mmCIF file of C-alpha atoms in Angstrom:
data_model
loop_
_atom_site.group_PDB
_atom_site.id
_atom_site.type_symbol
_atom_site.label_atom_id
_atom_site.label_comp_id
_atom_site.label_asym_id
_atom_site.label_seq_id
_atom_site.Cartn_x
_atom_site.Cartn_y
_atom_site.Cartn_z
ATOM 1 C CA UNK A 1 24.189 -2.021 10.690
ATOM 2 C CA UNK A 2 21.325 -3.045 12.343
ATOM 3 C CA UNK A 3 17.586 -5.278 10.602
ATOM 4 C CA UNK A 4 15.379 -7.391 11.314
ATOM 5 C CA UNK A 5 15.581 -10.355 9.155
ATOM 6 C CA UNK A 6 14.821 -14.179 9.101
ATOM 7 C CA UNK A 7 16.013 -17.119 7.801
ATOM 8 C CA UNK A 8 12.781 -19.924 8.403
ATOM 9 C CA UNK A 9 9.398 -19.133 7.443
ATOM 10 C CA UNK A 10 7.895 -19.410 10.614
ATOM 11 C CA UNK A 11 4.733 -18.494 12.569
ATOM 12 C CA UNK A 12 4.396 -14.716 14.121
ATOM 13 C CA UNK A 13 4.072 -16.179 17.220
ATOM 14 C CA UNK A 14 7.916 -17.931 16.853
ATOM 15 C CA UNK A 15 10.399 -15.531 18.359
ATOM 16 C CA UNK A 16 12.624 -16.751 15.247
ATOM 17 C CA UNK A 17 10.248 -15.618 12.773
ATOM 18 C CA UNK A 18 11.545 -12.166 12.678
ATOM 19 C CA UNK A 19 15.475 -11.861 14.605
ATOM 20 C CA UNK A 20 17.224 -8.980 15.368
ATOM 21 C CA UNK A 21 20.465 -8.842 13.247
ATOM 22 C CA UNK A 22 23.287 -7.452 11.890
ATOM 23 C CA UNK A 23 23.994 -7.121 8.070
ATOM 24 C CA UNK A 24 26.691 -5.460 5.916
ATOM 25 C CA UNK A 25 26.312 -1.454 5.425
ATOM 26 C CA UNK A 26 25.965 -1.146 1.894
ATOM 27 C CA UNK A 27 27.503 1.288 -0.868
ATOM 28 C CA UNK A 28 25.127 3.274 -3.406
ATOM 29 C CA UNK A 29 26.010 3.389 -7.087
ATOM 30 C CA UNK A 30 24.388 4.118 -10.154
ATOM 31 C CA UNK A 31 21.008 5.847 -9.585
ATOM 32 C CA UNK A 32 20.779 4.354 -6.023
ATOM 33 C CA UNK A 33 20.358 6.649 -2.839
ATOM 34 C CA UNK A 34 21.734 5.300 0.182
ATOM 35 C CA UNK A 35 18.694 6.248 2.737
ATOM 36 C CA UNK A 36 19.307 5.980 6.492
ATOM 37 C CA UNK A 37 15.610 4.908 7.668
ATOM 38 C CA UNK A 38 14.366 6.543 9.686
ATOM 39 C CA UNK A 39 10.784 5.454 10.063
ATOM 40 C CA UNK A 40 9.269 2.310 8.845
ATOM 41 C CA UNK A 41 5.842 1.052 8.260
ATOM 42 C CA UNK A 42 4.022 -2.254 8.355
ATOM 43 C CA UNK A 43 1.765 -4.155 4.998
ATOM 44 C CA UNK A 44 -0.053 -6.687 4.147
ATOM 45 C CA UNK A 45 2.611 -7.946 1.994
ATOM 46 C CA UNK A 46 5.158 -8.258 4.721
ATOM 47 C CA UNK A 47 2.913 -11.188 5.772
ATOM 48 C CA UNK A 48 2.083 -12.652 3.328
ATOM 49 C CA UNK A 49 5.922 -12.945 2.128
ATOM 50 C CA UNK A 50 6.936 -13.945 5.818
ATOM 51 C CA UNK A 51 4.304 -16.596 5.748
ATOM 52 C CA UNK A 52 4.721 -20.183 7.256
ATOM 53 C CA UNK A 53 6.236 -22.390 4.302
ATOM 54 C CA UNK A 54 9.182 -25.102 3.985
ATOM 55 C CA UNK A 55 12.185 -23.285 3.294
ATOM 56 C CA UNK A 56 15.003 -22.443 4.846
ATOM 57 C CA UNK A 57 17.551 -19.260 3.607
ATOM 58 C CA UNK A 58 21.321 -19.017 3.384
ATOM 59 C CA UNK A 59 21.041 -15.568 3.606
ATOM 60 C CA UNK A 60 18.433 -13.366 5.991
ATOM 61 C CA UNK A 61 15.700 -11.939 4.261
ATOM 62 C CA UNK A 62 14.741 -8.305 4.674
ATOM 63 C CA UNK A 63 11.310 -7.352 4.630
ATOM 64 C CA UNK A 64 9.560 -3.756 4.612
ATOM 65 C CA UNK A 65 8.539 -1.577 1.860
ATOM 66 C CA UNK A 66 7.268 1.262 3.322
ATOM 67 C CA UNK A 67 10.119 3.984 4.393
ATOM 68 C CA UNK A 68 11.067 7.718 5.692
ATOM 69 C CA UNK A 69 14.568 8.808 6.292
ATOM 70 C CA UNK A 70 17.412 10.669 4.876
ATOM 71 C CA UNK A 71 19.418 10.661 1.836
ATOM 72 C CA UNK A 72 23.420 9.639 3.188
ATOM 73 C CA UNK A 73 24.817 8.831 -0.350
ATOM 74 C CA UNK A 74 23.609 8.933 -3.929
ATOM 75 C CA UNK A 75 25.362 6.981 -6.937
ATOM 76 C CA UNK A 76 27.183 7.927 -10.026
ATOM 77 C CA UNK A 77 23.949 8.409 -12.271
ATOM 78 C CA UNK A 78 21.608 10.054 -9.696
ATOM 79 C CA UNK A 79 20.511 13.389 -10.682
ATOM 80 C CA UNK A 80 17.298 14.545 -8.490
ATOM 81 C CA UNK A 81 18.494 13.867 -5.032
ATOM 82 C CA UNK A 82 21.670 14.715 -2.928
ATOM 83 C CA UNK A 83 22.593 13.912 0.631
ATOM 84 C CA UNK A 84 20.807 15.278 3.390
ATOM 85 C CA UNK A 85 17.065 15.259 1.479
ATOM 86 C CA UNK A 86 14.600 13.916 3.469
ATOM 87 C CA UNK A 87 12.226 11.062 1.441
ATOM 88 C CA UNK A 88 9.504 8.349 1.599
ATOM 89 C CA UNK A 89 8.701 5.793 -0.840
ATOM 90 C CA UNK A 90 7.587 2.052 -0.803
ATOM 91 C CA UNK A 91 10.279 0.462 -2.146
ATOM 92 C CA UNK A 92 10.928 -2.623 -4.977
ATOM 93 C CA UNK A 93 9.870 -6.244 -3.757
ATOM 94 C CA UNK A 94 13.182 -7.938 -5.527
ATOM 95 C CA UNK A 95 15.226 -6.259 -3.566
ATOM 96 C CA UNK A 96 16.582 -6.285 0.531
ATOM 97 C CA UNK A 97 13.718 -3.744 2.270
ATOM 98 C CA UNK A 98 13.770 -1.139 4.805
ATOM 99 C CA UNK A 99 13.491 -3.223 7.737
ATOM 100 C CA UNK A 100 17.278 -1.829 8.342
ATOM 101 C CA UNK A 101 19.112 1.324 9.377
ATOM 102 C CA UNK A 102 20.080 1.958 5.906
ATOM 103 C CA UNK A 103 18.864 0.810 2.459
ATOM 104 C CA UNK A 104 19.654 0.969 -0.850
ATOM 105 C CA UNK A 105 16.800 2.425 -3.163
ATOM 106 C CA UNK A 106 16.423 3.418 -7.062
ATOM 107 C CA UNK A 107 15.639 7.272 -7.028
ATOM 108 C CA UNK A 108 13.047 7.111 -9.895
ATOM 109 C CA UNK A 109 10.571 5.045 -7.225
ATOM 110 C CA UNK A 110 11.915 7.635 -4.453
ATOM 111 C CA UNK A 111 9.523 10.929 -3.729
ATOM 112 C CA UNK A 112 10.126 14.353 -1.644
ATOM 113 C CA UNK A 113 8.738 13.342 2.007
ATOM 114 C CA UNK A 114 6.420 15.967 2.959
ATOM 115 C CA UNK A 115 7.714 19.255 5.195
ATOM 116 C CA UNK A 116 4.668 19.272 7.300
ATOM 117 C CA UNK A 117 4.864 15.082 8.384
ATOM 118 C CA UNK A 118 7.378 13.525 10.762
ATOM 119 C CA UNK A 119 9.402 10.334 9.448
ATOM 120 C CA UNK A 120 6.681 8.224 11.203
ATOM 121 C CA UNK A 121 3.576 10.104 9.446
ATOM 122 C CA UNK A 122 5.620 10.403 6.098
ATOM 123 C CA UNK A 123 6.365 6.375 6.466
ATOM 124 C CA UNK A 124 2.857 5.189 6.226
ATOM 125 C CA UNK A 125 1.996 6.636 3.349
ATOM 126 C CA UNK A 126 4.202 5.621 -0.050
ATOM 127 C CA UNK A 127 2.842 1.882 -0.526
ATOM 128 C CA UNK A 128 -0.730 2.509 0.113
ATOM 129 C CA UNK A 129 -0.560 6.032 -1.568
ATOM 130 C CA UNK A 130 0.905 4.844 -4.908
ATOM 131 C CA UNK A 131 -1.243 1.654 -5.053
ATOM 132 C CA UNK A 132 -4.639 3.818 -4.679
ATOM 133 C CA UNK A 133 -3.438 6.106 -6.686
ATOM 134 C CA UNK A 134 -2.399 3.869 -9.666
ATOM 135 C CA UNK A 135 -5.582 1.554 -8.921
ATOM 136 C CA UNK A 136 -8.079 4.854 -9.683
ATOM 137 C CA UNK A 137 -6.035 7.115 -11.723
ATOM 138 C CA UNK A 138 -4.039 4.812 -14.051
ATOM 139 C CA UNK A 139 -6.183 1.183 -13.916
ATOM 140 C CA UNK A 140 -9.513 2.357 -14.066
ATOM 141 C CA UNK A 141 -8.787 5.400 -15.700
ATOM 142 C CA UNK A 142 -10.639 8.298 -13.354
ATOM 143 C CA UNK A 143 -9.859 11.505 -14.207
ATOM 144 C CA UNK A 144 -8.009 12.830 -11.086
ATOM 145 C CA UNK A 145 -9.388 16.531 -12.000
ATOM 146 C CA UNK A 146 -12.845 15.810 -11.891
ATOM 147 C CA UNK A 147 -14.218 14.971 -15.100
ATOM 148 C CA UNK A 148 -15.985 11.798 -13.952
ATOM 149 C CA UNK A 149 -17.419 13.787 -11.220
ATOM 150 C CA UNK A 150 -20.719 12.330 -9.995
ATOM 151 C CA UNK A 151 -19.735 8.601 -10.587
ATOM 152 C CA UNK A 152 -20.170 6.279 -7.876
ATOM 153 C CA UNK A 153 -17.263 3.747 -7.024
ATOM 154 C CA UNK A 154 -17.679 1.111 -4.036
ATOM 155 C CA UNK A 155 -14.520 0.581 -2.177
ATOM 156 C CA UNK A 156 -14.022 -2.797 -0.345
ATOM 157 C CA UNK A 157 -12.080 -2.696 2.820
ATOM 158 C CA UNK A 158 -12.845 0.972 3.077
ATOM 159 C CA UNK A 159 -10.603 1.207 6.723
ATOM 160 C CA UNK A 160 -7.101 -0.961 5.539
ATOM 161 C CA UNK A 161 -4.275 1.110 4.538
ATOM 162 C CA UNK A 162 -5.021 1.400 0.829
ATOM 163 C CA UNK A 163 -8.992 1.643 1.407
ATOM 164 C CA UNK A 164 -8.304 4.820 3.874
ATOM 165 C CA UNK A 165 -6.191 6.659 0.856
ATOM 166 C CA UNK A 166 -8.423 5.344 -2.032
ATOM 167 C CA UNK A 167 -11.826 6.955 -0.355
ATOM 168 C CA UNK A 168 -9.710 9.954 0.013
ATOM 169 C CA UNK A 169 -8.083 10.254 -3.745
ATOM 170 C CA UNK A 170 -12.357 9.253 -5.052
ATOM 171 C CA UNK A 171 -13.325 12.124 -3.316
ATOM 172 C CA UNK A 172 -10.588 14.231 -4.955
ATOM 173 C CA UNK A 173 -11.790 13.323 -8.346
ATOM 174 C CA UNK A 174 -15.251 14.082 -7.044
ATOM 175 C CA UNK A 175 -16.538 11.011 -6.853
ATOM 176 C CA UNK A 176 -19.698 9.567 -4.617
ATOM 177 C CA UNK A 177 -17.366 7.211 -2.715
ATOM 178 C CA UNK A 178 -19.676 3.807 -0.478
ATOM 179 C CA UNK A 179 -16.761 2.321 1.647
ATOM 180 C CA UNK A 180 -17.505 -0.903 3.092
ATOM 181 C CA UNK A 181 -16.394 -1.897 6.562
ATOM 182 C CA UNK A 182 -17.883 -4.160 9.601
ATOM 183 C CA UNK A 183 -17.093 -2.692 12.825
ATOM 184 C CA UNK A 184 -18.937 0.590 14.035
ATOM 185 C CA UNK A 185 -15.579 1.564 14.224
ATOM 186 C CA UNK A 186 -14.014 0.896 11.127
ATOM 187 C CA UNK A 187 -17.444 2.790 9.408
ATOM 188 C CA UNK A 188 -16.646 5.981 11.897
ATOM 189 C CA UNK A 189 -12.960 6.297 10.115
ATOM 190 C CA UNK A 190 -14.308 5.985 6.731
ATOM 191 C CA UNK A 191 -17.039 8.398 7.311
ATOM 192 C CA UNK A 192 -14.183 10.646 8.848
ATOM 193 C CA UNK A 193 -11.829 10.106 5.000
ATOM 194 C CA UNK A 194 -14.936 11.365 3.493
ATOM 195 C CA UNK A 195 -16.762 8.562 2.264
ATOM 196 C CA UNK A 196 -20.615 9.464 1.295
ATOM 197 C CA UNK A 197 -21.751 6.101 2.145
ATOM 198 C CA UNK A 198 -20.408 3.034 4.617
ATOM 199 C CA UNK A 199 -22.021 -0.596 4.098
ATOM 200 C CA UNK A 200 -20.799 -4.058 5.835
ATOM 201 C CA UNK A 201 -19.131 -6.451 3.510
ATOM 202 C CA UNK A 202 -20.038 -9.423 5.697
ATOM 203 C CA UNK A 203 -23.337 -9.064 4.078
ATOM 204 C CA UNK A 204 -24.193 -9.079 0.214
ATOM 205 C CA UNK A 205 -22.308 -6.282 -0.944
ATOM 206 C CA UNK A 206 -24.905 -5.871 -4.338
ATOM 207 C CA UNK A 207 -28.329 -5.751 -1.691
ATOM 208 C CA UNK A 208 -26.391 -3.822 0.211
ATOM 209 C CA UNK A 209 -25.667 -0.583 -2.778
ATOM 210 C CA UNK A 210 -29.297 -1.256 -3.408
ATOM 211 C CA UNK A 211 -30.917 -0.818 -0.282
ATOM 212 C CA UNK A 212 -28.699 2.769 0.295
ATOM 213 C CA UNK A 213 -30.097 3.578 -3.601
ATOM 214 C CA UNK A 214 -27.626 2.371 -5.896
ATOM 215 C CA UNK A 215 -28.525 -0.347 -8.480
ATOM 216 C CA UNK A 216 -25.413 -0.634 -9.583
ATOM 217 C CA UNK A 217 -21.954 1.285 -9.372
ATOM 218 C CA UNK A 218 -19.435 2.946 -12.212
ATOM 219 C CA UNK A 219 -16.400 1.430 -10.803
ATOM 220 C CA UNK A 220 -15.155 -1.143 -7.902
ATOM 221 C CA UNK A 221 -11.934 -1.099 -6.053
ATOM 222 C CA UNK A 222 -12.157 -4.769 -4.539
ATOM 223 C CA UNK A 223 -8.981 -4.543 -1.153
ATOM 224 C CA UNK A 224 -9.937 -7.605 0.049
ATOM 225 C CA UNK A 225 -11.106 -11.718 -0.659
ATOM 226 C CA UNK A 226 -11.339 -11.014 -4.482
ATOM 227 C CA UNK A 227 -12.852 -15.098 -4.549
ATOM 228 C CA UNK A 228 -15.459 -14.172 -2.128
ATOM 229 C CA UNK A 229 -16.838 -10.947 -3.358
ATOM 230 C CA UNK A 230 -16.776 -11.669 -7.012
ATOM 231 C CA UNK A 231 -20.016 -12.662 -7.598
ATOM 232 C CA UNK A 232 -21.501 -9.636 -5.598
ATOM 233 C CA UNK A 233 -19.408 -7.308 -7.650
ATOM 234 C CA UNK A 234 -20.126 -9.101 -10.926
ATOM 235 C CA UNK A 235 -23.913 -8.249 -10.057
ATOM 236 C CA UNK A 236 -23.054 -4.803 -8.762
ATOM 237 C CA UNK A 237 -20.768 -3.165 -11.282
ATOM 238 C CA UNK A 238 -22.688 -1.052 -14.145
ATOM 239 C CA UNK A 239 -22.531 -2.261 -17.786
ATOM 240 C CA UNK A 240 -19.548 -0.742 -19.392
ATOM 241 C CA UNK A 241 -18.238 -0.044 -15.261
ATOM 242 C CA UNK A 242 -14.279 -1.556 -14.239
ATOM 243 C CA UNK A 243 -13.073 -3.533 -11.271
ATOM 244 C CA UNK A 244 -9.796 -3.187 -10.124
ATOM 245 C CA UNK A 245 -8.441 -6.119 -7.529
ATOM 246 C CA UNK A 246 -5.031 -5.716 -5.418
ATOM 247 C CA UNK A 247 -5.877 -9.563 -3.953
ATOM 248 C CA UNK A 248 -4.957 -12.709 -5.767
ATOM 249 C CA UNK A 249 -7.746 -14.666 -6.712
ATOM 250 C CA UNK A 250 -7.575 -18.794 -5.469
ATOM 251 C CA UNK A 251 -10.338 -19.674 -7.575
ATOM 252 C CA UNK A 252 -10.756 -19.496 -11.165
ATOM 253 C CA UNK A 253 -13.178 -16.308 -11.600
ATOM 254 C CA UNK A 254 -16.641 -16.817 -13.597
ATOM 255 C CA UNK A 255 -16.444 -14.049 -16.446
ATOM 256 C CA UNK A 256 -19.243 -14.731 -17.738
ATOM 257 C CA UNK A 257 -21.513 -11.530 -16.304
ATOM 258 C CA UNK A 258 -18.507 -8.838 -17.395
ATOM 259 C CA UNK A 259 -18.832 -10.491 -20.980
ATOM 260 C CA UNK A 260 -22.420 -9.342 -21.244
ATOM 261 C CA UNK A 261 -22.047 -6.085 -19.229
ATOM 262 C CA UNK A 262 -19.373 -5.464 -21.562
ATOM 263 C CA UNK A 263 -17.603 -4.638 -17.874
ATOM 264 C CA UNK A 264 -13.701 -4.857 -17.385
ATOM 265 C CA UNK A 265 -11.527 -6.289 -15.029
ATOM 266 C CA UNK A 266 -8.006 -4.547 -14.157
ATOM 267 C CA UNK A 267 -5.051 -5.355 -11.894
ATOM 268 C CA UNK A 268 -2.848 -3.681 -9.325
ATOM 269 C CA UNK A 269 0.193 -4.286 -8.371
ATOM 270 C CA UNK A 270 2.515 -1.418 -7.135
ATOM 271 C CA UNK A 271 5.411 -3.673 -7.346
ATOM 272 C CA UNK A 272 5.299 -3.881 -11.347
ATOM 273 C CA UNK A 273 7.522 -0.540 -12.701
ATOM 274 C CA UNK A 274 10.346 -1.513 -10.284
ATOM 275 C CA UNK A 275 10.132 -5.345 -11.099
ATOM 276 C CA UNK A 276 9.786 -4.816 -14.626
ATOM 277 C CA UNK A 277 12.265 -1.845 -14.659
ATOM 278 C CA UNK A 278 9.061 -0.622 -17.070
ATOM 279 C CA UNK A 279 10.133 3.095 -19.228
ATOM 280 C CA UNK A 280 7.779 4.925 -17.108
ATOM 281 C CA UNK A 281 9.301 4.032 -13.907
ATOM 282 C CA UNK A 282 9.622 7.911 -12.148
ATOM 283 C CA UNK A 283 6.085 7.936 -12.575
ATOM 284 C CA UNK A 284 6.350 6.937 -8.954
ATOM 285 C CA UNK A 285 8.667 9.181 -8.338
ATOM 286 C CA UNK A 286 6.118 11.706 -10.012
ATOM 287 C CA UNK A 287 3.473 10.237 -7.871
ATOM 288 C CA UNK A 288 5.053 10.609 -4.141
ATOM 289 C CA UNK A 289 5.837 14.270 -4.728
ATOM 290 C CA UNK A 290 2.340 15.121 -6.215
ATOM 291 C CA UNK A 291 1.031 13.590 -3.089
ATOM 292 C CA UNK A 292 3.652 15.382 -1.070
ATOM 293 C CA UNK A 293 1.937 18.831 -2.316
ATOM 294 C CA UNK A 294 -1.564 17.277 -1.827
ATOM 295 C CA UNK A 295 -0.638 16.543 2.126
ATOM 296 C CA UNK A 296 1.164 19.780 2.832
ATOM 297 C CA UNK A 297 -1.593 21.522 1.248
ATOM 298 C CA UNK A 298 -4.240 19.519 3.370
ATOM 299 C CA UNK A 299 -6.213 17.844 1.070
ATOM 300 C CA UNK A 300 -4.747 14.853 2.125
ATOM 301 C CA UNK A 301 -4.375 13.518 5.926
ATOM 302 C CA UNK A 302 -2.713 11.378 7.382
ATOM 303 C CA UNK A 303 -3.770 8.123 8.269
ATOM 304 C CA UNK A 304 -1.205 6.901 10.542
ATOM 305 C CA UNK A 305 -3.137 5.640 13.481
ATOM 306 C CA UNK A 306 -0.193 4.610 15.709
ATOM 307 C CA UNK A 307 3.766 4.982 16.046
ATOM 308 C CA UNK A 308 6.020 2.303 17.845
ATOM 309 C CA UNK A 309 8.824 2.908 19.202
ATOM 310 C CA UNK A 310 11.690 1.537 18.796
ATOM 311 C CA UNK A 311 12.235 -0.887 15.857
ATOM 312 C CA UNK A 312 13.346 -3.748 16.307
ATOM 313 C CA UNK A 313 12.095 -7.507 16.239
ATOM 314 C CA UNK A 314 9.392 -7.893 18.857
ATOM 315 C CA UNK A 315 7.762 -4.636 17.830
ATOM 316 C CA UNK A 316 7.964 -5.989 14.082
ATOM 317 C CA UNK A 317 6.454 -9.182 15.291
ATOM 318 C CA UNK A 318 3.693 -7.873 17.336
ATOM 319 C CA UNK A 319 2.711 -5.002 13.958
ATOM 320 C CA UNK A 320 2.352 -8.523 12.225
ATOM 321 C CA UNK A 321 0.241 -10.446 14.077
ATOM 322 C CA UNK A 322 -2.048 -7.563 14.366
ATOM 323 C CA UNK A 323 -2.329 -7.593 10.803
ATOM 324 C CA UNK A 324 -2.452 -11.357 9.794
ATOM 325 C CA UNK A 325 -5.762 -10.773 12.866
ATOM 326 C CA UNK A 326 -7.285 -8.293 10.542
ATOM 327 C CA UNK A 327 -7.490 -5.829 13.295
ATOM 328 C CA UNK A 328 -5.428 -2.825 11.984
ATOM 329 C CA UNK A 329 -7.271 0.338 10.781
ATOM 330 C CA UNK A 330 -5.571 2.059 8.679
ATOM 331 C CA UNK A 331 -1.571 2.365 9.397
ATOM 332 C CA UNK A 332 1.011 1.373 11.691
ATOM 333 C CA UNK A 333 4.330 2.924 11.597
ATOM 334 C CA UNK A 334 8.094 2.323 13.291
ATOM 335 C CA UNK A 335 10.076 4.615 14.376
ATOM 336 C CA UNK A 336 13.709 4.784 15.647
ATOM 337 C CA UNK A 337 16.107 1.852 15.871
ATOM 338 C CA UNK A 338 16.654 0.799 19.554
#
């Protein structure tokens, strides 16, 4: 079948940092689902795994972990899906990824793609979608329903993938969402999610809540450079308020203002049920088809801002350049294997 794979760690701009190959067609077993992919999208993480470093593999690497297509094959001990069921999810970052025609993929991490979305649409959603969603709903605890209605919650990197769900879910749980973004417009597409206020995160993101009339906020959802916004959001967040960070930090982080603020500090990493093979692992599951029903009911949109065609390895390459350039607003997606 055919991927796109490598084997060095190269630059983007090395036409051997992502080849077009051809790998094995695998088998599903056990509660695997054999998916043919139809539609692919592009992350952060992709990157950042792909990055430039002194290794060499004996086998190609497949990247990707963001996928629509349709169910060819289940395994002995699969019980919610059956061939011919069309699905998105995001995928499990210790295993080969959808950057091939078909892939192997645990149903409880596997979700219902949405009737009213093509494969492309339906493909940039599961990765960004489950790590907003976990980030609000499960790490800092918002009641998706609306009983912390009125809070405020500052979103960093309002425009990126996750930022253009997250403003989306806030205003769900009836939030007052302030995005932050630097280009006129990146602030027009948050505006457009629903965000109640857009500020630039090249400045001082604490002056910045306070001149639009904030003095502080309930809860921050820090996307991006968790080293160089900490001490803003340390100064920003409310006593007894949470920060959740997606972003390693390089830098040991001063905790000294949460101490007396009493404030918290939370992680997210959408990777960690399928890594750890945690209990509650069809949460996600759970998850992608209560989005699913949020989308086809319109609550949700899509924010899929541009479909290549086909997939293969210069598309791939040229998705990640754009992104390691910080240029991307909100999702790319792949479709169809040329």
């Amino acid at each position: 079948m055919k991927a796109v794979g490598f084997t060095q760690y190269l630059p983007i701009e090395n036409t051997n940092s992502l080849l077009d190959i051809e790998i094995p067609k695998p088998t599903a077993q056990g509660k695997d689902l054999l998916v043919e992919v139809k539609a692919i999208s592009v992350n952060p993480v992709d990157t950042k795994i792909r990055a430039p470093k002194d290794k060499v593999e004996s086998e190609p690497v497949i990247l990707g972990w963001d996928s629509a297509g349709i169910v060819v094959e289940v395994g002995d001990e699969v019980t919610e899906f059956k061939p011919g069921d069309e699905v998105y999810y995001a995928g499990d970052i210790t295993r080969s990824g959808s950057n091939s025609e078909f892939q192997l993929i645990d149903e409880r991490i596997v979700g219902r793609k949405p009737k009213n979305l093509d494969f492309a649409s339906a493909a940039a959603f599961p990765l960004t979608s489950i790590t907003a969603w976990e980030a609000l709903f499960e790490r800092l605890n918002i009641d998706k329903d609306g009983k912390d209605a009125g809070k405020s919650i500052l979103i960093v990197n309002g425009a990126g993938g996750v930022g253009s769900i997250a403003i989306q879910l806030a205003k769900l749980a009836q939030l007052k969402v302030i995005a932050t973004a630097s280009r006129d417009q990146t602030s027009a597409w948050c505006q457009k999610l629903g965000a109640d206020e857009v500020i630039s995160h090249r400045h001082d993101l604490a002056a910045e809540i306070e001149k639009i009339g904030y003095p502080n906020v309930d809860y921050i959802l820090c996307l991006s450079h968790t080293d160089n916004h900490w001490p803003a959001m340390t100064k920003a967040i409310k006593p007894q308020g949470a920060i959740c960070c997606i972003v390693d930090n390089e830098d040991p982080l001063d905790m000294s203002t949460l101490k007396s603020k009493s404030a918290g500090l939370v992680w997210e990493f959408m990777f960690t049920r399928s890594m750890y093979q945690t209990e509650d692992m069809a949460e996600q599951s759970k998850l992608l088809n209560n989005l699913s029903q949020l989308i086809e009911d319109g609550v949700i949109i899509s924010t899929c801002t541009e479909v290549i065609e086909p997939i293969n390895a210069q598309n791939l390459r040229d998705v990640h350049q754009l992104l390691e350039q910080g240029k991307a607003i909100g999702k790319i997606a792949l479709a169809n294997w040329g």
